[in-house]
Amino acid sequence: MSLTPTLAVVVKGWPRLSETFIAQELVALEQAGLQFDIWSLRHPTDTKRHPLHDRLRARVHYLPEYLFDAPERVTRARTAARALPGYGAAYALWRDDLRRDTTRNRVRRFGQACVLATELPPGTRGLYSHFLHTPSSVARYAAVMRGLPWSFAAHAKDIWTSPEWEKREKLAGPYSAQFGATCTAYGARHLRELAGDPAKIDLIYHGLDLSRFPDAPARPLRRPGDPLRLLSVGRLVEKKGFDRLIAALALLPAGIDWRWTHIGGGDLLGPLQAQAQAAGLAARIDWRGACDQPEVIAAMRAADLFVLPSRIAADGDRDGLPNVLMEAASQLVPIISTAVAAIPEFIVSGTHGLLAGDDPTELAEAIETLARNPARAQAMAEAARKRLIAEFTMQPGIDRLAARLRQMIDAPTP
């Protein structure tokens, strides 16, 4: 790879196990010939790495996670940034944002942007940020300072919890993004309404790179009385709905001999374990914590049902189209989820899996239905895998995204 990349990719943290869709995309963009460095706002906290992270050749730079961690670097960057042609405009933009968002995070974003703008290598012709909130703010301020175009990929929480004024200005205001990509039709509709120009927002599904996954295992038809192995993969946060799943498991009839394995970290582990203990279910649950991709695939191949009870959190946060649903489909695991956000864009209930409501009773009924009807569960799993292969593979989206990024960085600079 060239030592003078033409693109800077801004991310929240690198590497992160919970954001393998970003790693998948960046590896594919490298393979498509794009040259970039990664600029991370945070240092990694996961103790494991995904194999994809080791395939990426791009250099990774870490901005000061907190400005007081690197006072000399920040001071040097602020001094140098003042000499950049767009510093005055970026400073005014930030002051206007700070008037409406007086948090320390907003102050930190501008300091990180100064570091980014002054440390970008010569030859950088554009910035691309993952997530519309904090990473895009840093990318936007830095892009304005340097007089460069910027773009973003929006996903889920960043769309639904960011204030409307901020989304509107990043999409259509002065110094707005040249284009935005988002991974669900559900999110694209919302962003296009705010952008004014629908062509500015591209619907680009993450899709799945099936070359990273083994062929689906041969699955003998499970007998209705056999033990039922349930699996969930997702962070232990409110929007994943695992409290509803525990409540649903408590409602299952005694005749279903189930075990539930959960993979993923998160702040709600303690409360959820306490809920399971109080319901008398603790002995049936295996909390595995964060796992790497080979461990996740092995767990999927051993599971009878994949359950992801997504919901809308109190602050508006919600899933987009979780990649784990497509990963489960790739391994022919029957899927139970909920009709939230973009999940119905992949799973048509009754055809590719079952989608329940937010009520634990409905979730328990869906689990019992597929537990007692293994042939129906298997037919849905086969239909989901066929749809995955036909409509949700990775390459079409990568081709479109690479074209948009090339168009941005190849445009003459003003």
mmCIF file of C-alpha atoms in Angstrom, residues 61-311:
data_model
loop_
_atom_site.group_PDB
_atom_site.id
_atom_site.type_symbol
_atom_site.label_atom_id
_atom_site.label_comp_id
_atom_site.label_asym_id
_atom_site.label_seq_id
_atom_site.Cartn_x
_atom_site.Cartn_y
_atom_site.Cartn_z
ATOM 1 C CA HIS A 61 -3.514 6.336 14.113
ATOM 2 C CA TYR A 62 -5.035 7.046 17.518
ATOM 3 C CA LEU A 63 -6.266 10.546 18.262
ATOM 4 C CA PRO A 64 -6.111 11.680 21.912
ATOM 5 C CA GLU A 65 -9.069 9.932 23.525
ATOM 6 C CA TYR A 66 -9.126 12.678 26.151
ATOM 7 C CA LEU A 67 -7.371 15.953 25.447
ATOM 8 C CA PHE A 68 -5.638 16.002 28.829
ATOM 9 C CA ASP A 69 -3.980 12.681 27.923
ATOM 10 C CA ALA A 70 -1.754 14.420 25.352
ATOM 11 C CA PRO A 71 -1.558 18.138 26.218
ATOM 12 C CA GLU A 72 1.572 18.811 24.171
ATOM 13 C CA ARG A 73 0.176 17.097 21.090
ATOM 14 C CA VAL A 74 -3.124 18.964 21.387
ATOM 15 C CA THR A 75 -1.460 22.341 21.996
ATOM 16 C CA ARG A 76 0.854 21.833 19.034
ATOM 17 C CA ALA A 77 -2.121 20.871 16.850
ATOM 18 C CA ARG A 78 -4.212 23.875 17.911
ATOM 19 C CA THR A 79 -1.335 26.202 17.065
ATOM 20 C CA ALA A 80 -0.765 24.587 13.681
ATOM 21 C CA ALA A 81 -4.498 24.388 12.920
ATOM 22 C CA ARG A 82 -4.870 28.167 13.202
ATOM 23 C CA ALA A 83 -2.704 28.493 10.106
ATOM 24 C CA LEU A 84 -4.966 26.258 8.018
ATOM 25 C CA PRO A 85 -7.146 28.067 5.462
ATOM 26 C CA GLY A 86 -10.435 26.768 6.839
ATOM 27 C CA TYR A 87 -9.706 27.085 10.551
ATOM 28 C CA GLY A 88 -11.849 30.197 11.037
ATOM 29 C CA ALA A 89 -14.857 28.584 9.384
ATOM 30 C CA ALA A 90 -14.389 25.349 11.356
ATOM 31 C CA TYR A 91 -14.050 27.269 14.608
ATOM 32 C CA ALA A 92 -17.247 29.230 13.931
ATOM 33 C CA LEU A 93 -19.031 25.992 13.023
ATOM 34 C CA TRP A 94 -17.885 24.371 16.250
ATOM 35 C CA ARG A 95 -18.853 27.386 18.391
ATOM 36 C CA ASP A 96 -22.338 27.269 16.912
ATOM 37 C CA ASP A 97 -22.557 23.561 17.714
ATOM 38 C CA LEU A 98 -21.197 24.137 21.224
ATOM 39 C CA ARG A 99 -23.918 26.700 21.901
ATOM 40 C CA ARG A 100 -26.512 23.926 21.449
ATOM 41 C CA ASP A 101 -24.452 21.082 22.933
ATOM 42 C CA THR A 102 -22.377 22.278 25.885
ATOM 43 C CA THR A 103 -20.906 18.902 26.758
ATOM 44 C CA ARG A 104 -17.248 18.092 27.272
ATOM 45 C CA ASN A 105 -17.579 15.647 24.424
ATOM 46 C CA ARG A 106 -18.241 18.537 22.047
ATOM 47 C CA VAL A 107 -15.072 20.285 23.256
ATOM 48 C CA ARG A 108 -13.099 17.059 22.838
ATOM 49 C CA ARG A 109 -14.342 16.670 19.268
ATOM 50 C CA PHE A 110 -12.807 19.982 18.210
ATOM 51 C CA GLY A 111 -9.484 19.194 19.860
ATOM 52 C CA GLN A 112 -9.390 15.809 18.126
ATOM 53 C CA ALA A 113 -10.270 17.501 14.832
ATOM 54 C CA CYS A 114 -7.324 19.886 15.193
ATOM 55 C CA VAL A 115 -4.996 16.927 15.701
ATOM 56 C CA LEU A 116 -6.513 15.080 12.751
ATOM 57 C CA ALA A 117 -6.386 18.093 10.429
ATOM 58 C CA THR A 118 -2.745 18.862 11.203
ATOM 59 C CA GLU A 119 -1.497 15.275 11.138
ATOM 60 C CA LEU A 120 -3.173 14.086 7.923
ATOM 61 C CA PRO A 121 -0.472 12.951 5.498
ATOM 62 C CA PRO A 122 0.172 14.945 2.318
ATOM 63 C CA GLY A 123 -1.964 13.654 -0.503
ATOM 64 C CA THR A 124 -5.108 13.128 1.587
ATOM 65 C CA ARG A 125 -8.038 14.182 -0.583
ATOM 66 C CA GLY A 126 -11.074 13.332 1.523
ATOM 67 C CA LEU A 127 -12.408 11.987 4.814
ATOM 68 C CA TYR A 128 -14.921 9.200 5.418
ATOM 69 C CA SER A 129 -16.370 8.585 8.870
ATOM 70 C CA HIS A 130 -18.191 5.613 10.327
ATOM 71 C CA PHE A 131 -21.193 6.811 12.362
ATOM 72 C CA LEU A 132 -23.018 10.092 11.937
ATOM 73 C CA HIS A 133 -22.513 11.395 15.473
ATOM 74 C CA THR A 134 -19.081 11.902 17.098
ATOM 75 C CA PRO A 135 -16.810 10.519 14.320
ATOM 76 C CA SER A 136 -18.608 12.632 11.717
ATOM 77 C CA SER A 137 -18.277 15.755 13.849
ATOM 78 C CA VAL A 138 -14.520 15.237 14.102
ATOM 79 C CA ALA A 139 -14.276 14.475 10.378
ATOM 80 C CA ARG A 140 -16.403 17.504 9.468
ATOM 81 C CA TYR A 141 -14.414 20.008 11.535
ATOM 82 C CA ALA A 142 -11.118 18.616 10.220
ATOM 83 C CA ALA A 143 -12.370 18.579 6.620
ATOM 84 C CA VAL A 144 -13.416 22.227 6.854
ATOM 85 C CA MET A 145 -10.018 23.190 8.269
ATOM 86 C CA ARG A 146 -8.246 21.455 5.387
ATOM 87 C CA GLY A 147 -10.724 22.428 2.672
ATOM 88 C CA LEU A 148 -11.457 18.775 1.884
ATOM 89 C CA PRO A 149 -14.714 16.913 1.159
ATOM 90 C CA TRP A 150 -16.071 14.443 3.698
ATOM 91 C CA SER A 151 -18.639 11.672 3.741
ATOM 92 C CA PHE A 152 -20.061 9.212 6.248
ATOM 93 C CA ALA A 153 -21.656 5.844 6.870
ATOM 94 C CA ALA A 154 -24.612 5.907 9.294
ATOM 95 C CA HIS A 155 -25.874 2.813 11.070
ATOM 96 C CA ALA A 156 -28.339 2.748 13.974
ATOM 97 C CA LYS A 157 -27.767 4.540 17.287
ATOM 98 C CA ASP A 158 -26.104 7.461 15.518
ATOM 99 C CA ILE A 159 -29.231 7.976 13.384
ATOM 100 C CA TRP A 160 -31.854 7.650 16.083
ATOM 101 C CA THR A 161 -30.241 9.362 19.073
ATOM 102 C CA SER A 162 -28.516 12.336 17.407
ATOM 103 C CA PRO A 163 -30.398 15.658 17.669
ATOM 104 C CA GLU A 164 -32.298 16.623 14.538
ATOM 105 C CA TRP A 165 -30.529 19.971 14.143
ATOM 106 C CA GLU A 166 -27.176 18.222 13.988
ATOM 107 C CA LYS A 167 -28.318 15.635 11.465
ATOM 108 C CA ARG A 168 -29.869 18.317 9.247
ATOM 109 C CA GLU A 169 -26.703 20.419 9.226
ATOM 110 C CA LYS A 170 -24.417 17.473 8.494
ATOM 111 C CA LEU A 171 -26.723 16.395 5.679
ATOM 112 C CA ALA A 172 -27.759 19.688 4.084
ATOM 113 C CA GLY A 173 -26.217 22.669 5.839
ATOM 114 C CA PRO A 174 -23.027 24.593 5.067
ATOM 115 C CA TYR A 175 -20.023 22.266 4.990
ATOM 116 C CA SER A 176 -22.322 19.238 4.859
ATOM 117 C CA ALA A 177 -21.243 15.775 3.756
ATOM 118 C CA GLN A 178 -20.742 15.161 0.065
ATOM 119 C CA PHE A 179 -22.682 11.917 0.455
ATOM 120 C CA GLY A 180 -23.838 9.512 3.122
ATOM 121 C CA ALA A 181 -24.240 5.746 3.074
ATOM 122 C CA THR A 182 -26.550 3.859 5.370
ATOM 123 C CA CYS A 183 -27.198 0.166 5.758
ATOM 124 C CA THR A 184 -31.015 -0.061 5.898
ATOM 125 C CA ALA A 185 -33.933 1.250 3.871
ATOM 126 C CA TYR A 186 -35.505 2.183 7.212
ATOM 127 C CA GLY A 187 -32.617 4.520 8.027
ATOM 128 C CA ALA A 188 -32.264 5.764 4.446
ATOM 129 C CA ARG A 189 -35.862 7.039 4.383
ATOM 130 C CA HIS A 190 -35.276 9.071 7.524
ATOM 131 C CA LEU A 191 -31.971 10.564 6.348
ATOM 132 C CA ARG A 192 -33.318 11.408 2.884
ATOM 133 C CA GLU A 193 -36.123 13.423 4.469
ATOM 134 C CA LEU A 194 -33.558 15.451 6.407
ATOM 135 C CA ALA A 195 -31.099 15.798 3.525
ATOM 136 C CA GLY A 196 -33.556 17.351 1.127
ATOM 137 C CA ASP A 197 -31.732 15.798 -1.831
ATOM 138 C CA PRO A 198 -32.487 12.046 -1.755
ATOM 139 C CA ALA A 199 -29.537 11.365 -4.060
ATOM 140 C CA LYS A 200 -27.154 12.395 -1.292
ATOM 141 C CA ILE A 201 -28.032 9.229 0.704
ATOM 142 C CA ASP A 202 -27.112 5.800 -0.624
ATOM 143 C CA LEU A 203 -28.719 2.612 0.678
ATOM 144 C CA ILE A 204 -25.796 0.198 0.942
ATOM 145 C CA TYR A 205 -26.469 -2.986 2.875
ATOM 146 C CA HIS A 206 -23.435 -4.337 4.691
ATOM 147 C CA GLY A 207 -24.207 -7.728 3.280
ATOM 148 C CA LEU A 208 -22.103 -10.730 4.129
ATOM 149 C CA ASP A 209 -18.810 -11.865 2.677
ATOM 150 C CA LEU A 210 -19.646 -15.542 2.413
ATOM 151 C CA SER A 211 -16.010 -16.393 1.679
ATOM 152 C CA ARG A 212 -15.314 -15.779 5.384
ATOM 153 C CA PHE A 213 -17.792 -18.427 6.477
ATOM 154 C CA PRO A 214 -17.742 -22.194 6.159
ATOM 155 C CA ASP A 215 -20.424 -23.941 4.173
ATOM 156 C CA ALA A 216 -23.555 -24.532 6.186
ATOM 157 C CA PRO A 217 -23.370 -27.758 8.199
ATOM 158 C CA ALA A 218 -25.528 -30.750 7.444
ATOM 159 C CA ARG A 219 -28.330 -30.462 9.973
ATOM 160 C CA PRO A 220 -30.267 -33.634 10.747
ATOM 161 C CA LEU A 221 -33.854 -32.843 11.612
ATOM 162 C CA ARG A 222 -34.100 -32.210 15.329
ATOM 163 C CA ARG A 223 -36.685 -34.362 17.119
ATOM 164 C CA PRO A 224 -39.286 -32.293 19.036
ATOM 165 C CA GLY A 225 -38.325 -33.859 22.388
ATOM 166 C CA ASP A 226 -34.574 -33.330 22.022
ATOM 167 C CA PRO A 227 -32.806 -30.642 24.072
ATOM 168 C CA LEU A 228 -33.228 -27.203 22.494
ATOM 169 C CA ARG A 229 -30.007 -25.198 22.127
ATOM 170 C CA LEU A 230 -30.734 -21.478 21.880
ATOM 171 C CA LEU A 231 -28.078 -18.929 20.909
ATOM 172 C CA SER A 232 -27.961 -15.127 20.998
ATOM 173 C CA VAL A 233 -25.105 -12.866 19.901
ATOM 174 C CA GLY A 234 -25.246 -9.209 20.804
ATOM 175 C CA ARG A 235 -24.105 -6.593 23.281
ATOM 176 C CA LEU A 236 -25.830 -6.593 26.652
ATOM 177 C CA VAL A 237 -27.568 -3.262 26.152
ATOM 178 C CA GLU A 238 -31.210 -2.248 26.352
ATOM 179 C CA LYS A 239 -31.949 -2.247 22.621
ATOM 180 C CA LYS A 240 -31.028 -5.937 22.273
ATOM 181 C CA GLY A 241 -33.979 -6.907 24.494
ATOM 182 C CA PHE A 242 -32.333 -9.741 26.420
ATOM 183 C CA ASP A 243 -34.396 -8.940 29.513
ATOM 184 C CA ARG A 244 -37.465 -9.811 27.408
ATOM 185 C CA LEU A 245 -35.838 -13.060 26.329
ATOM 186 C CA ILE A 246 -35.122 -14.105 29.914
ATOM 187 C CA ALA A 247 -38.752 -13.345 30.783
ATOM 188 C CA ALA A 248 -39.844 -15.409 27.764
ATOM 189 C CA LEU A 249 -37.655 -18.354 28.754
ATOM 190 C CA ALA A 250 -39.359 -18.379 32.150
ATOM 191 C CA LEU A 251 -42.688 -18.859 30.333
ATOM 192 C CA LEU A 252 -41.674 -21.907 28.299
ATOM 193 C CA PRO A 253 -43.485 -25.104 29.205
ATOM 194 C CA ALA A 254 -41.657 -27.617 31.358
ATOM 195 C CA GLY A 255 -41.636 -30.124 28.505
ATOM 196 C CA ILE A 256 -39.091 -28.070 26.525
ATOM 197 C CA ASP A 257 -35.585 -28.881 27.742
ATOM 198 C CA TRP A 258 -33.767 -25.720 26.668
ATOM 199 C CA ARG A 259 -30.314 -24.239 27.164
ATOM 200 C CA TRP A 260 -29.415 -20.682 26.202
ATOM 201 C CA THR A 261 -25.936 -19.465 25.246
ATOM 202 C CA HIS A 262 -25.239 -15.741 25.066
ATOM 203 C CA ILE A 263 -22.184 -14.233 23.336
ATOM 204 C CA GLY A 264 -21.266 -10.588 23.817
ATOM 205 C CA GLY A 265 -20.167 -8.103 26.443
ATOM 206 C CA GLY A 266 -22.024 -5.150 27.899
ATOM 207 C CA ASP A 267 -22.987 -3.195 30.972
ATOM 208 C CA LEU A 268 -26.202 -5.120 31.677
ATOM 209 C CA LEU A 269 -24.547 -8.456 32.473
ATOM 210 C CA GLY A 270 -25.031 -8.098 36.235
ATOM 211 C CA PRO A 271 -28.724 -7.109 36.110
ATOM 212 C CA LEU A 272 -29.521 -9.792 33.540
ATOM 213 C CA GLN A 273 -27.764 -12.490 35.550
ATOM 214 C CA ALA A 274 -29.719 -11.359 38.611
ATOM 215 C CA GLN A 275 -32.965 -11.544 36.617
ATOM 216 C CA ALA A 276 -32.125 -15.078 35.487
ATOM 217 C CA GLN A 277 -31.212 -16.099 39.040
ATOM 218 C CA ALA A 278 -34.474 -14.723 40.412
ATOM 219 C CA ALA A 279 -36.431 -16.625 37.759
ATOM 220 C CA GLY A 280 -34.626 -19.874 38.589
ATOM 221 C CA LEU A 281 -33.010 -20.074 35.146
ATOM 222 C CA ALA A 282 -29.344 -19.444 35.919
ATOM 223 C CA ALA A 283 -28.274 -23.083 35.585
ATOM 224 C CA ARG A 284 -29.597 -23.203 32.009
ATOM 225 C CA ILE A 285 -27.706 -20.138 30.761
ATOM 226 C CA ASP A 286 -24.110 -19.917 29.536
ATOM 227 C CA TRP A 287 -22.783 -16.333 29.504
ATOM 228 C CA ARG A 288 -19.682 -16.527 27.288
ATOM 229 C CA GLY A 289 -18.807 -12.845 27.031
ATOM 230 C CA ALA A 290 -17.083 -11.369 23.994
ATOM 231 C CA CYS A 291 -15.901 -13.994 21.506
ATOM 232 C CA ASP A 292 -13.988 -13.823 18.252
ATOM 233 C CA GLN A 293 -15.536 -14.786 14.931
ATOM 234 C CA PRO A 294 -14.384 -18.436 14.849
ATOM 235 C CA GLU A 295 -15.949 -18.947 18.298
ATOM 236 C CA VAL A 296 -19.188 -17.297 17.154
ATOM 237 C CA ILE A 297 -19.385 -19.467 14.043
ATOM 238 C CA ALA A 298 -18.760 -22.616 16.069
ATOM 239 C CA ALA A 299 -21.564 -21.659 18.450
ATOM 240 C CA MET A 300 -23.932 -21.023 15.532
ATOM 241 C CA ARG A 301 -23.167 -24.391 14.003
ATOM 242 C CA ALA A 302 -24.026 -26.048 17.326
ATOM 243 C CA ALA A 303 -27.299 -24.125 17.876
ATOM 244 C CA ASP A 304 -30.871 -25.149 17.121
ATOM 245 C CA LEU A 305 -32.367 -21.628 17.209
ATOM 246 C CA PHE A 306 -30.890 -18.142 16.961
ATOM 247 C CA VAL A 307 -32.811 -15.563 19.009
ATOM 248 C CA LEU A 308 -32.317 -11.785 18.829
ATOM 249 C CA PRO A 309 -35.175 -9.944 20.587
ATOM 250 C CA SER A 310 -34.280 -6.397 19.457
ATOM 251 C CA ARG A 311 -36.405 -3.479 20.677
#
